[in-house]
Coordinates of N, CA and C in Angstrom, one line a residue:
H678 N 90.7 76.1 95.1 CA 90.1 75.2 94.7 C 88.2 75.3 94.3
G679 N 88.4 76.6 94.0 CA 87.0 76.9 93.4 C 85.9 77.3 94.3
G680 N 86.0 77.3 95.8 CA 85.1 77.6 96.4 C 85.1 78.8 96.6
A681 N 84.4 79.4 97.5 CA 83.8 81.1 97.7 C 85.2 81.1 99.5
L682 N 85.6 82.4 98.9 CA 86.3 83.0 100.4 C 85.8 84.0 100.8
P683 N 86.1 83.9 102.4 CA 85.4 85.1 102.8 C 86.3 86.6 102.5
P684 N 85.6 87.7 102.1 CA 85.6 88.6 101.6 C 86.8 89.5 102.8
G685 N 86.5 89.5 103.8 CA 87.1 90.1 105.0 C 88.2 89.2 105.1
L686 N 88.5 88.0 105.3 CA 90.2 87.6 105.3 C 90.9 87.5 104.2
V687 N 90.5 87.5 102.7 CA 90.7 87.6 101.6 C 91.4 89.6 101.6
R688 N 90.8 90.3 102.0 CA 91.2 91.6 102.3 C 92.1 91.7 103.2
A689 N 91.9 91.1 104.3 CA 93.5 91.4 105.3 C 94.5 90.5 104.9
A690 N 94.4 89.2 104.1 CA 95.8 88.9 103.4 C 96.3 89.6 102.2
R691 N 95.7 90.3 101.9 CA 95.9 91.2 100.4 C 97.0 92.2 101.3
Q692 N 96.2 93.0 102.3 CA 97.2 93.8 103.3 C 98.2 93.5 103.8
K693 N 98.1 92.2 103.8 CA 99.5 91.4 104.8 C 100.5 91.3 103.5
E694 N 100.4 90.9 102.0 CA 100.8 91.2 101.0 C 101.6 92.1 100.7
I695 N 100.8 93.0 100.8 CA 101.2 94.5 100.3 C 102.2 94.9 101.4
Q696 N 101.9 94.7 102.7 CA 102.7 95.4 103.9 C 104.1 94.7 103.4
F697 N 103.9 93.2 103.2 CA 105.4 92.2 102.7 C 106.3 93.1 101.8
L698 N 105.6 93.7 100.6 CA 106.2 94.2 99.7 C 106.8 95.5 99.9
K699 N 106.1 96.2 100.9 CA 106.6 97.3 101.6 C 108.2 97.3 102.1
D700 N 107.9 96.1 103.0 CA 109.0 95.6 103.8 C 109.9 95.9 103.6
R701 N 109.9 94.8 102.4 CA 111.0 94.3 101.6 C 111.8 95.1 100.7
K702 N 110.7 96.2 100.3 CA 111.3 97.4 99.2 C 111.3 96.4 97.8
V703 N 110.2 95.9 97.6 CA 110.2 95.1 96.3 C 110.1 95.9 94.9
Y704 N 109.3 97.0 95.4 CA 109.7 97.8 94.0 C 109.2 99.7 95.0
S705 N 109.8 100.1 94.0 CA 110.0 101.8 94.1 C 108.7 102.7 93.4
L706 N 108.6 103.5 93.5 CA 107.7 104.6 92.4 C 108.5 104.8 91.3
S707 N 107.9 105.0 90.2 CA 108.2 105.4 88.9 C 107.0 106.1 88.3
T708 N 107.3 106.2 87.1 CA 106.0 107.1 86.2 C 106.1 105.9 85.2
T709 N 104.8 105.8 84.1 CA 104.4 105.0 83.1 C 105.8 105.9 81.5
A710 N 105.8 106.7 82.3 CA 106.9 107.7 80.9 C 108.3 107.0 80.9
E711 N 108.7 106.9 82.5 CA 110.0 106.2 82.5 C 109.7 104.6 82.0
A712 N 108.8 103.9 82.0 CA 108.6 102.8 82.1 C 108.7 102.5 80.4
F713 N 107.8 103.5 79.6 CA 108.1 103.5 78.3 C 109.5 103.6 77.7
R714 N 110.0 105.0 78.5 CA 111.5 105.1 77.8 C 112.2 104.0 77.8
L715 N 112.0 103.2 79.2 CA 113.2 102.0 79.4 C 112.9 101.0 78.4
T716 N 111.5 100.7 78.3 CA 111.5 99.3 77.9 C 110.4 99.8 76.8
R717 N 110.0 100.5 76.3 CA 108.9 100.4 75.2 C 107.8 100.0 75.5
R718 N 107.3 99.4 76.5 CA 106.3 98.7 77.0 C 105.5 99.8 78.2
P719 N 104.2 99.1 78.5 CA 103.7 99.5 79.4 C 104.3 99.0 80.7
P720 N 103.6 99.5 82.1 CA 104.1 98.1 83.1 C 103.2 97.2 83.2
L721 N 103.8 96.3 83.7 CA 103.1 94.6 84.0 C 101.9 94.8 84.6
K722 N 101.1 94.4 84.2 CA 99.6 94.0 85.0 C 100.2 92.8 86.0
L723 N 99.1 93.2 87.3 CA 99.4 92.4 88.3 C 97.9 91.9 88.6
K724 N 98.0 90.5 89.2 CA 97.2 89.8 89.2 C 97.2 89.3 90.7
W725 N 95.9 89.3 91.2 CA 96.3 88.2 93.1 C 95.7 86.9 92.9
I726 N 96.1 86.1 93.6 CA 96.3 84.5 93.6 C 95.8 84.4 94.8
D727 N 94.2 83.8 95.6 CA 94.0 84.1 96.5 C 93.7 82.6 96.6
T728 N 94.3 81.9 98.0 CA 94.0 80.5 98.3 C 93.9 80.4 99.8
N729 N 93.1 79.0 100.0 CA 92.8 78.6 101.6 C 93.6 77.9 101.8
K730 N 94.6 77.7 102.4 CA 95.5 76.9 103.3 C 94.8 76.1 104.3
G731 N 93.9 76.4 104.8 CA 93.2 76.0 105.9 C 91.9 74.9 105.1
D732 N 91.0 74.7 105.8 CA 89.8 74.1 105.4 C 88.5 74.9 105.4
E733 N 87.1 74.1 105.0 CA 86.1 74.8 105.0 C 85.6 75.3 106.5
R734 N 86.1 75.0 107.2 CA 85.6 75.3 108.8 C 86.8 76.3 109.0
L735 N 87.9 76.0 108.9 CA 88.9 77.0 109.6 C 89.5 77.4 108.2
F736 N 89.7 79.0 107.8 CA 90.3 79.2 106.9 C 91.1 80.0 107.2
K737 N 92.3 79.8 106.1 CA 93.7 80.1 106.4 C 94.2 80.8 104.7
I738 N 93.7 82.1 104.5 CA 93.8 82.4 103.4 C 95.1 83.3 103.0
R739 N 95.6 83.0 101.8 CA 97.0 83.3 101.6 C 96.8 84.3 100.3
S740 N 97.3 85.2 100.3 CA 97.2 86.0 98.7 C 98.4 86.3 98.3
R741 N 99.1 85.8 97.1 CA 100.0 86.5 96.6 C 99.6 87.3 95.1
L742 N 100.8 88.4 95.3 CA 100.7 89.4 94.1 C 101.8 89.0 93.1
V743 N 101.0 88.7 91.8 CA 101.9 88.3 91.1 C 101.8 88.8 89.7
C744 N 103.3 89.2 88.8 CA 103.1 89.6 87.6 C 102.6 88.9 86.6
T745 N 102.0 89.3 85.6 CA 101.5 88.9 84.0 C 102.3 88.8 83.1
E746 N 104.2 88.5 83.2 CA 104.7 88.5 81.9 C 104.9 87.4 81.4
I747 N 104.9 87.5 80.3 CA 104.4 86.8 78.8 C 105.7 86.7 78.0
R748 N 106.6 85.8 78.0 CA 108.1 85.8 77.1 C 107.2 85.8 75.5
R749 N 107.7 87.0 74.8 CA 107.3 87.5 73.4 C 108.1 86.5 72.5
K750 N 107.4 86.4 71.4 CA 108.4 86.0 70.3 C 109.6 86.4 69.9
G751 N 110.6 85.7 69.9 CA 111.8 86.3 69.6 C 112.7 86.5 70.8
M752 N 111.8 86.4 72.0 CA 112.5 86.6 73.1 C 113.1 85.0 73.7
E753 N 114.6 85.0 74.3 CA 115.5 83.9 74.5 C 114.4 83.5 75.9
A754 N 114.5 82.1 75.6 CA 113.6 81.6 76.9 C 114.6 81.6 77.9
I755 N 114.3 81.4 79.2 CA 114.9 81.7 80.7 C 114.9 80.8 80.9
F756 N 115.7 79.5 81.7 CA 115.7 78.0 82.1 C 116.4 78.1 83.7
S757 N 115.7 77.9 84.7 CA 116.0 77.4 85.9 C 115.8 76.1 86.2
A758 N 116.9 75.6 86.2 CA 117.0 74.0 86.4 C 116.9 73.7 87.8
T759 N 116.1 72.4 87.6 CA 115.9 71.6 89.0 C 116.9 70.7 89.3
P760 N 117.5 70.4 90.4 CA 118.3 69.3 90.6 C 118.2 68.1 90.4
P761 N 119.0 67.5 89.4 CA 118.5 65.7 89.2 C 118.6 65.0 90.1
L762 N 117.4 64.4 90.0 CA 117.0 62.9 91.3 C 118.4 62.5 91.6
E763 N 119.4 61.9 91.0 CA 120.5 61.6 90.9 C 121.6 62.4 92.2
S764 N 121.4 63.6 92.4 CA 122.1 64.4 93.2 C 121.4 64.3 94.7
L765 N 120.4 64.1 94.8 CA 119.8 63.8 96.0 C 119.7 62.6 96.1
R766 N 119.8 61.6 95.7 CA 120.1 60.4 96.3 C 121.5 60.0 96.8
A767 N 122.3 61.0 95.8 CA 123.7 61.1 96.4 C 123.7 61.6 97.5
L768 N 123.2 62.6 97.9 CA 123.6 63.3 99.3 C 122.9 62.3 100.3
V769 N 121.9 61.7 100.3 CA 121.2 61.0 101.2 C 121.8 59.9 101.3
A770 N 122.5 59.2 100.4 CA 123.1 58.0 100.8 C 124.7 58.2 101.3
K771 N 125.1 59.6 100.8 CA 126.9 60.3 102.0 C 126.0 60.2 103.1
A772 N 124.7 61.1 103.7 CA 124.4 61.4 104.8 C 124.2 60.0 105.6
A773 N 123.8 59.0 105.0 CA 123.5 57.7 105.6 C 124.4 57.0 106.2
S774 N 125.6 57.3 105.3 CA 127.3 56.3 105.8 C 127.5 56.9 107.0
D775 N 128.5 55.9 107.2 CA 129.3 56.5 108.5 C 130.9 56.9 108.1
G776 N 131.0 57.2 107.0 CA 132.0 56.9 106.1 C 133.4 57.9 106.0
R777 N 133.0 58.6 107.6 CA 133.8 59.8 107.5 C 135.1 59.6 108.5
P778 N 136.2 59.2 107.9 CA 137.1 58.9 108.8 C 137.5 59.9 109.7
G779 N 137.6 60.1 111.1 CA 138.0 60.4 112.2 C 137.0 61.8 112.6
Q780 N 135.8 61.3 112.0 CA 134.7 62.0 112.6 C 133.4 61.7 113.4
T781 N 133.3 62.4 114.4 CA 132.1 61.6 115.3 C 131.0 62.2 115.1
D782 N 130.7 63.3 114.4 CA 129.5 64.1 114.0 C 128.9 63.2 112.7
P783 N 127.5 62.8 112.7 CA 127.3 62.3 111.3 C 126.8 63.7 110.6
Y784 N 126.6 63.4 108.9 CA 126.1 64.3 108.1 C 124.4 64.4 108.5
K785 N 124.8 65.5 108.2 CA 123.2 66.1 108.2 C 122.2 66.7 107.5
I786 N 120.9 66.5 107.0 CA 120.5 67.2 105.4 C 119.1 67.9 106.2
M787 N 119.4 69.0 105.9 CA 118.2 70.2 106.1 C 117.3 70.2 104.8
L788 N 116.0 70.6 105.2 CA 115.1 71.0 104.3 C 114.7 72.2 104.7
A789 N 114.9 73.7 103.9 CA 114.4 74.9 104.2 C 113.7 75.4 103.2
D790 N 112.8 75.9 103.7 CA 111.3 76.7 102.8 C 111.7 78.2 102.9
V791 N 111.1 78.9 102.1 CA 111.9 80.1 102.3 C 110.5 80.9 101.9
S792 N 109.6 81.4 102.7 CA 108.4 82.5 102.5 C 108.8 83.3 101.2
R793 N 107.9 83.5 100.2 CA 107.7 84.5 99.3 C 109.8 84.7 98.8
A794 N 110.0 83.5 98.6 CA 111.4 83.2 98.0 C 111.5 84.5 97.2
H795 N 111.0 84.6 95.9 CA 110.9 85.3 94.9 C 111.5 87.3 95.2
F796 N 111.0 87.3 96.4 CA 111.0 88.7 97.2 C 112.5 89.1 97.8
Y797 N 113.5 88.4 97.3 CA 114.6 88.2 98.2 C 116.1 88.8 96.8
A798 N 115.7 88.5 95.6 CA 116.6 88.6 94.8 C 116.8 90.0 94.3
K799 N 117.9 90.4 94.0 CA 117.8 91.8 93.2 C 117.4 91.4 91.6
A800 N 116.6 92.8 91.8 CA 116.1 93.1 89.9 C 117.3 93.1 89.1
V801 N 117.5 92.1 88.0 CA 118.6 92.7 87.5 C 118.1 93.5 86.1
R802 N 116.8 93.8 86.0 CA 116.7 94.1 84.2 C 115.6 95.5 84.9
D803 N 115.4 96.1 83.6 CA 114.1 97.2 84.3 C 112.6 96.8 84.0
V804 N 112.4 96.4 85.0 CA 110.7 96.0 85.5 C 109.7 96.8 85.9
F805 N 108.6 97.5 85.2 CA 108.2 98.3 85.9 C 106.8 97.4 85.9
I806 N 106.1 97.6 86.9 CA 104.7 97.1 87.3 C 103.2 98.1 87.4
Q807 N 102.1 97.8 86.8 CA 101.0 98.6 87.4 C 100.9 98.5 89.4
L808 N 100.4 99.4 89.7 CA 100.3 99.1 91.5 C 98.9 98.5 91.6
S809 N 99.2 97.5 92.4 CA 97.6 97.0 92.9 C 96.9 98.2 93.3
A810 N 95.4 98.2 93.3 CA 94.2 99.0 94.0 C 94.8 99.1 95.2
E811 N 94.8 98.0 95.9 CA 95.0 98.1 97.3 C 96.2 99.3 97.9
D812 N 97.4 99.4 97.0 CA 98.4 100.3 97.3 C 98.0 101.5 97.1
P813 N 97.8 102.3 98.3 CA 97.3 103.9 98.2 C 97.6 104.8 97.1
R814 N 98.5 104.4 96.5 CA 99.4 105.2 95.7 C 99.1 104.9 94.1
S815 N 98.0 104.3 94.2 CA 97.5 103.3 92.6 C 96.6 104.7 92.2
A816 N 96.3 105.2 93.1 CA 95.5 106.3 92.7 C 96.0 107.8 91.7
T817 N 97.0 108.0 91.9 CA 97.7 108.9 90.8 C 98.2 108.5 89.8
P818 N 97.6 109.4 88.8 CA 97.5 109.1 87.4 C 99.3 109.1 87.0
G819 N 99.5 108.4 86.6 CA 100.8 108.1 86.0 C 101.8 107.6 86.6
V820 N 101.7 107.0 87.8 CA 102.4 106.2 88.6 C 102.4 104.8 88.5
C821 N 103.5 104.3 88.6 CA 104.1 103.0 88.7 C 104.8 102.5 89.6
G822 N 105.1 100.9 89.7 CA 106.4 100.7 90.4 C 107.5 100.1 89.5
K823 N 108.8 100.3 89.9 CA 109.7 99.8 89.3 C 110.5 98.9 90.2
L824 N 110.6 97.4 89.6 CA 111.0 96.2 90.5 C 112.5 96.7 91.0
E825 N 112.5 96.6 92.3 CA 113.7 96.3 93.1 C 114.5 95.2 93.2
K826 N 113.5 94.1 93.6 CA 113.4 93.1 93.7 C 112.6 92.0 92.8
T827 N 112.8 90.6 92.6 CA 112.0 89.8 91.6 C 110.9 89.5 92.1
M828 N 109.9 89.5 91.4 CA 108.5 89.2 91.9 C 108.0 87.8 91.3
Y829 N 107.1 87.2 92.0 CA 106.7 86.0 90.9 C 106.1 86.5 89.6
G830 N 106.0 85.9 88.6 CA 105.4 85.8 87.4 C 106.6 86.4 86.4
T831 N 107.5 87.3 86.7 CA 108.5 87.8 86.0 C 109.7 86.6 85.3
L832 N 110.0 87.0 84.3 CA 110.4 85.6 83.5 C 111.6 85.0 84.0
D833 N 112.4 86.0 84.8 CA 113.8 85.6 85.5 C 113.6 85.1 86.8
A834 N 112.5 85.3 87.6 CA 112.6 85.3 88.7 C 112.9 84.1 89.7
A835 N 112.6 83.1 88.8 CA 113.4 81.5 89.6 C 114.8 81.6 89.4
E836 N 115.3 82.3 87.9 CA 116.8 82.3 87.8 C 117.7 83.1 89.0
Q837 N 117.0 84.3 89.1 CA 117.7 85.2 90.0 C 117.4 84.8 91.1
W838 N 116.5 83.8 91.8 CA 116.0 83.5 93.1 C 117.6 82.4 93.2
A839 N 117.6 81.4 92.4 CA 118.9 80.3 92.4 C 120.0 81.2 92.2
N840 N 120.0 82.3 91.9 CA 121.5 83.2 92.0 C 121.5 83.4 93.4
H841 N 120.7 84.3 93.8 CA 120.8 84.8 95.0 C 121.0 83.5 96.3
Y842 N 120.2 82.4 96.3 CA 120.9 81.8 97.4 C 121.9 80.9 97.0
A843 N 122.3 80.7 95.8 CA 123.5 80.0 95.7 C 124.8 81.0 96.2
S844 N 124.6 82.0 96.0 CA 125.7 83.0 96.5 C 125.7 83.4 98.0
T845 N 124.2 83.4 98.8 CA 124.6 83.5 100.1 C 125.1 82.4 100.5
L846 N 124.8 81.2 100.2 CA 125.2 79.8 100.5 C 127.0 80.1 100.7
V847 N 127.4 80.3 99.5 CA 128.8 80.4 98.9 C 129.4 81.1 100.2
Q848 N 128.9 82.5 100.5 CA 129.1 83.5 101.2 C 129.6 83.2 102.7
A849 N 129.0 82.2 103.0 CA 128.7 81.3 104.2 C 129.3 80.2 104.2
G850 N 130.1 80.0 103.4 CA 131.6 79.0 103.5 C 131.1 77.5 102.7
F851 N 129.6 77.6 102.0 CA 129.3 76.6 101.5 C 130.5 76.0 100.1
V852 N 130.1 75.1 99.7 CA 131.0 75.1 98.1 C 129.6 74.5 97.2
R853 N 129.7 75.1 96.1 CA 128.9 75.0 95.2 C 129.1 73.7 94.1
G854 N 128.5 72.9 94.1 CA 128.5 71.7 93.2 C 129.0 72.2 92.1
T855 N 129.2 70.7 91.5 CA 129.9 71.0 89.6 C 128.6 70.4 89.2
A856 N 128.1 69.5 89.8 CA 127.0 68.5 88.8 C 125.3 69.2 88.9
S857 N 125.4 70.2 89.9 CA 123.9 70.5 89.9 C 124.4 72.1 91.0

C-alpha cells in the first residue's frame, strides 16, 4: 500500500517463498543455453511482490515470486473463464432447497482457498526462469530454472490450475458441470 516494509521481515518472507518453491519442486536447474535451444529466448525475469497482510502495528509480510511473461504479437491469447454468476445462484438455490426426495442430509456449499495455487499444476510447455538472488545457485553463471509447475505470471498458469483442480475433483468422484 505504498508504505515501507521492515527489511528483516521481507527477507524472512522471501526465504519462506523460496523454501516453498523448493519443497513443491516448482523448477529444476537448467542452463541458459538449453533455454535458448528450446525457446529461442532468454529465461524469463522474475519479480518480487511484497505485501503487508497485517496493519501498520502488526506486520504480516507475504512475498510472492512471479514471472514476467508477456504475450507477444502473434501469440494466441490464453483465457481462463470465471464461472458465470448464474452458476453460483443455481448452486445456492439448490443448496437452500429441501427438495431431495428420500434424503435427510441437506446440501452443503464449501469455499476452499488454496494457498499458492499455481504451484500445484504441472507445466505443459518449456518455460525457463532466471533464478532469484535468494537462491544460492543464482551466482553460478549460465544456470537458470526450468519450470516443472506453473508459476504466477506465466501466461497459462490460470488455465493449467483450472485443469489441475478439475481433474483432481473428477478423480475424487465429482462430476464436472457442462455449463461451467
